[in-house]
Tab-separated table of N, CA and C in Angstrom:
chain	number	residue	atom	x	y	z
A	15	VAL	N	0.846	-1.165	0.000
A	15	VAL	CA	0.000	0.000	0.000
A	15	VAL	C	0.896	1.232	0.000
A	16	VAL	N	0.581	2.175	-0.876
A	16	VAL	CA	1.343	3.420	-0.969
A	16	VAL	C	0.567	4.502	-0.232
A	17	GLY	N	1.242	5.206	0.651
A	17	GLY	CA	0.604	6.285	1.406
A	17	GLY	C	0.161	7.416	0.488
A	18	ASP	N	-0.886	8.107	0.905
A	18	ASP	CA	-1.471	9.187	0.109
A	18	ASP	C	-0.455	10.276	-0.230
A	19	ARG	N	0.302	10.717	0.748
A	19	ARG	CA	1.272	11.795	0.512
A	19	ARG	C	2.383	11.346	-0.440
A	20	VAL	N	2.802	10.113	-0.334
A	20	VAL	CA	3.831	9.580	-1.230
A	20	VAL	C	3.304	9.571	-2.661
A	21	LEU	N	2.077	9.114	-2.846
A	21	LEU	CA	1.463	9.075	-4.164
A	21	LEU	C	1.284	10.484	-4.721
A	22	GLN	N	0.810	11.407	-3.895
A	22	GLN	CA	0.629	12.795	-4.347
A	22	GLN	C	1.948	13.401	-4.809
A	23	ARG	N	3.007	13.213	-4.036
A	23	ARG	CA	4.316	13.758	-4.418
A	23	ARG	C	4.789	13.171	-5.736
A	24	ALA	N	4.605	11.863	-5.908
A	24	ALA	CA	5.038	11.208	-7.143
A	24	ALA	C	4.242	11.710	-8.343
A	25	LEU	N	2.924	11.848	-8.188
A	25	LEU	CA	2.092	12.334	-9.284
A	25	LEU	C	2.426	13.783	-9.636
A	26	LEU	N	2.613	14.625	-8.636
A	26	LEU	CA	2.959	16.022	-8.892
A	26	LEU	C	4.318	16.146	-9.572
A	27	ALA	N	5.277	15.346	-9.150
A	27	ALA	CA	6.601	15.377	-9.774
A	27	ALA	C	6.508	14.954	-11.234
A	28	ARG	N	5.759	13.913	-11.514
A	28	ARG	CA	5.615	13.445	-12.896
A	28	ARG	C	4.874	14.467	-13.754
A	29	ALA	N	3.831	15.076	-13.207
A	29	ALA	CA	3.087	16.104	-13.937
A	29	ALA	C	4.011	17.270	-14.284
A	30	THR	N	4.840	17.684	-13.340
A	30	THR	CA	5.796	18.769	-13.588
A	30	THR	C	6.775	18.372	-14.682
A	31	ASP	N	7.277	17.152	-14.614
A	31	ASP	CA	8.203	16.653	-15.635
A	31	ASP	C	7.581	16.666	-17.028
A	32	CYS	N	6.264	16.452	-17.093
A	32	CYS	CA	5.546	16.402	-18.370
A	32	CYS	C	5.068	17.774	-18.833
A	33	GLY	N	5.349	18.814	-18.043
A	33	GLY	CA	4.953	20.164	-18.418
A	33	GLY	C	3.490	20.475	-18.175
A	34	ILE	N	2.852	19.701	-17.315
A	34	ILE	CA	1.442	19.918	-17.007
A	34	ILE	C	1.302	21.091	-16.047
A	35	GLU	N	0.400	22.003	-16.376
A	35	GLU	CA	0.172	23.186	-15.558
A	35	GLU	C	-0.840	22.876	-14.464
A	36	ARG	N	-0.497	23.221	-13.234
A	36	ARG	CA	-1.428	23.060	-12.110
A	36	ARG	C	-2.147	24.373	-11.882
A	37	ARG	N	-3.422	24.291	-11.574
A	37	ARG	CA	-4.213	25.489	-11.292
A	37	ARG	C	-4.995	25.285	-10.007
A	38	ALA	N	-4.965	26.287	-9.155
A	38	ALA	CA	-5.780	26.257	-7.945
A	38	ALA	C	-7.131	26.850	-8.314
A	39	ALA	N	-8.077	25.989	-8.629
A	39	ALA	CA	-9.385	26.454	-9.082
A	39	ALA	C	-10.422	25.372	-8.812
A	40	ALA	N	-11.666	25.796	-8.785
A	40	ALA	CA	-12.782	24.868	-8.622
A	40	ALA	C	-13.470	24.688	-9.974
A	41	VAL	N	-13.903	23.474	-10.248
A	41	VAL	CA	-14.674	23.207	-11.462
A	41	VAL	C	-16.099	23.676	-11.211
A	42	SER	N	-16.599	24.555	-12.091
A	42	SER	CA	-17.963	25.056	-11.915
A	42	SER	C	-18.910	24.597	-13.020
A	43	ALA	N	-18.366	24.102	-14.136
A	43	ALA	CA	-19.233	23.605	-15.218
A	43	ALA	C	-18.435	22.699	-16.137
A	44	LEU	N	-19.138	21.771	-16.772
A	44	LEU	CA	-18.568	20.861	-17.771
A	44	LEU	C	-19.473	20.876	-18.992
A	45	ALA	N	-18.868	20.811	-20.186
A	45	ALA	CA	-19.677	20.757	-21.402
A	45	ALA	C	-18.912	19.996	-22.478
A	46	PRO	N	-19.576	19.040	-23.154
A	46	PRO	CA	-18.915	18.357	-24.265
A	46	PRO	C	-18.532	19.375	-25.339
A	47	ALA	N	-17.362	19.177	-25.938
A	47	ALA	CA	-16.880	20.081	-26.987
A	47	ALA	C	-16.172	19.248	-28.052
A	48	GLY	N	-16.957	18.595	-28.899
A	48	GLY	CA	-16.364	17.712	-29.906
A	48	GLY	C	-15.736	16.512	-29.234
A	49	GLU	N	-14.461	16.292	-29.499
A	49	GLU	CA	-13.751	15.170	-28.886
A	49	GLU	C	-13.113	15.557	-27.561
A	50	THR	N	-13.405	16.762	-27.070
A	50	THR	CA	-12.847	17.218	-25.807
A	50	THR	C	-13.974	17.586	-24.847
A	51	LEU	N	-13.581	18.045	-23.698
A	51	LEU	CA	-14.520	18.496	-22.679
A	51	LEU	C	-14.125	19.917	-22.302
A	52	ALA	N	-15.086	20.837	-22.339
A	52	ALA	CA	-14.838	22.209	-21.893
A	52	ALA	C	-15.105	22.255	-20.396
A	53	VAL	N	-14.109	22.659	-19.644
A	53	VAL	CA	-14.193	22.694	-18.188
A	53	VAL	C	-14.084	24.149	-17.746
A	54	THR	N	-15.130	24.650	-17.103
A	54	THR	CA	-15.103	26.014	-16.589
A	54	THR	C	-14.523	25.986	-15.184
A	55	LEU	N	-13.495	26.805	-14.972
A	55	LEU	CA	-12.803	26.868	-13.693
A	55	LEU	C	-13.046	28.223	-13.043
A	56	SER	N	-13.198	28.220	-11.728
A	56	SER	CA	-13.327	29.448	-10.948
A	56	SER	C	-12.239	29.435	-9.890
A	57	GLY	N	-11.440	30.497	-9.858
A	57	GLY	CA	-10.356	30.539	-8.888
A	57	GLY	C	-9.892	31.954	-8.630
A	58	ALA	N	-8.824	32.075	-7.864
A	58	ALA	CA	-8.287	33.378	-7.478
A	58	ALA	C	-7.862	34.197	-8.691
A	59	ALA	N	-7.441	33.517	-9.755
A	59	ALA	CA	-7.012	34.213	-10.974
A	59	ALA	C	-8.195	34.564	-11.864
A	60	GLY	N	-9.406	34.289	-11.401
A	60	GLY	CA	-10.607	34.556	-12.192
A	60	GLY	C	-11.155	33.294	-12.817
A	61	ASP	N	-12.234	33.455	-13.581
A	61	ASP	CA	-12.861	32.318	-14.252
A	61	ASP	C	-12.230	32.113	-15.618
A	62	GLY	N	-12.262	30.875	-16.072
A	62	GLY	CA	-11.743	30.570	-17.395
A	62	GLY	C	-12.216	29.207	-17.833
A	63	VAL	N	-12.055	28.920	-19.107
A	63	VAL	CA	-12.442	27.629	-19.658
A	63	VAL	C	-11.202	26.968	-20.244
A	64	VAL	N	-10.997	25.707	-19.901
A	64	VAL	CA	-9.937	24.909	-20.499
A	64	VAL	C	-10.593	23.731	-21.207
A	65	ARG	N	-9.939	23.222	-22.223
A	65	ARG	CA	-10.422	22.045	-22.937
A	65	ARG	C	-9.456	20.897	-22.685
A	66	THR	N	-10.014	19.736	-22.469
A	66	THR	CA	-9.191	18.576	-22.162
A	66	THR	C	-9.798	17.324	-22.756
A	67	ARG	N	-8.958	16.336	-23.001
A	67	ARG	CA	-9.444	15.034	-23.458
A	67	ARG	C	-9.706	14.101	-22.285
A	68	LEU	N	-9.151	14.451	-21.119
A	68	LEU	CA	-9.304	13.602	-19.936
A	68	LEU	C	-9.443	14.488	-18.709
A	69	LEU	N	-10.437	14.200	-17.905
A	69	LEU	CA	-10.625	14.888	-16.628
A	69	LEU	C	-10.824	13.826	-15.564
A	70	VAL	N	-9.996	13.847	-14.548
A	70	VAL	CA	-10.061	12.861	-13.477
A	70	VAL	C	-10.782	13.472	-12.285
A	71	ALA	N	-11.828	12.815	-11.829
A	71	ALA	CA	-12.563	13.251	-10.642
A	71	ALA	C	-11.897	12.620	-9.425
A	72	ALA	N	-11.018	13.371	-8.798
A	72	ALA	CA	-10.298	12.869	-7.623
A	72	ALA	C	-10.491	13.837	-6.468
A	73	ASP	N	-11.733	14.288	-6.325
A	73	ASP	CA	-12.013	15.295	-5.304
A	73	ASP	C	-12.946	14.779	-4.213
A	74	GLY	N	-12.878	13.506	-3.956
A	74	GLY	CA	-13.588	12.940	-2.823
A	74	GLY	C	-14.973	12.401	-3.116
A	75	SER	N	-15.621	11.934	-2.064
A	75	SER	CA	-16.912	11.261	-2.220
A	75	SER	C	-18.043	12.215	-2.607
A	76	GLU	N	-17.850	13.488	-2.367
A	76	GLU	CA	-18.842	14.502	-2.767
A	76	GLU	C	-18.339	15.255	-3.998
A	77	SER	N	-17.819	14.523	-4.961
A	77	SER	CA	-17.140	15.065	-6.127
A	77	SER	C	-18.005	16.010	-6.963
A	78	THR	N	-17.543	17.239	-7.090
A	78	THR	CA	-18.210	18.206	-7.971
A	78	THR	C	-18.168	17.728	-9.415
A	79	VAL	N	-17.030	17.199	-9.821
A	79	VAL	CA	-16.879	16.717	-11.201
A	79	VAL	C	-17.891	15.595	-11.493
A	80	CYS	N	-17.995	14.640	-10.597
A	80	CYS	CA	-18.961	13.548	-10.802
A	80	CYS	C	-20.406	14.065	-10.801
A	81	ARG	N	-20.706	15.011	-9.937
A	81	ARG	CA	-22.057	15.567	-9.874
A	81	ARG	C	-22.400	16.305	-11.172
A	82	LEU	N	-21.430	17.014	-11.762
A	82	LEU	CA	-21.678	17.764	-12.983
A	82	LEU	C	-21.684	16.898	-14.238
A	83	ALA	N	-21.046	15.747	-14.162
A	83	ALA	CA	-20.918	14.884	-15.362
A	83	ALA	C	-22.222	14.266	-15.776
């Protein structure tokens, strides 16, 4: 069994290595957009929309992402 903090550190390190941008934001809306998904984010930097081919709902048992999907 891998501890949560160990897994988080490993995932964050790999994401950084791959050039993935992290954003401190909440998902407020989801919408299909062709072969992608338009994800509306709300955060300290303001609201914005990003498009992605994959969105992982890893925000707990009361997942906003799962509720919106």
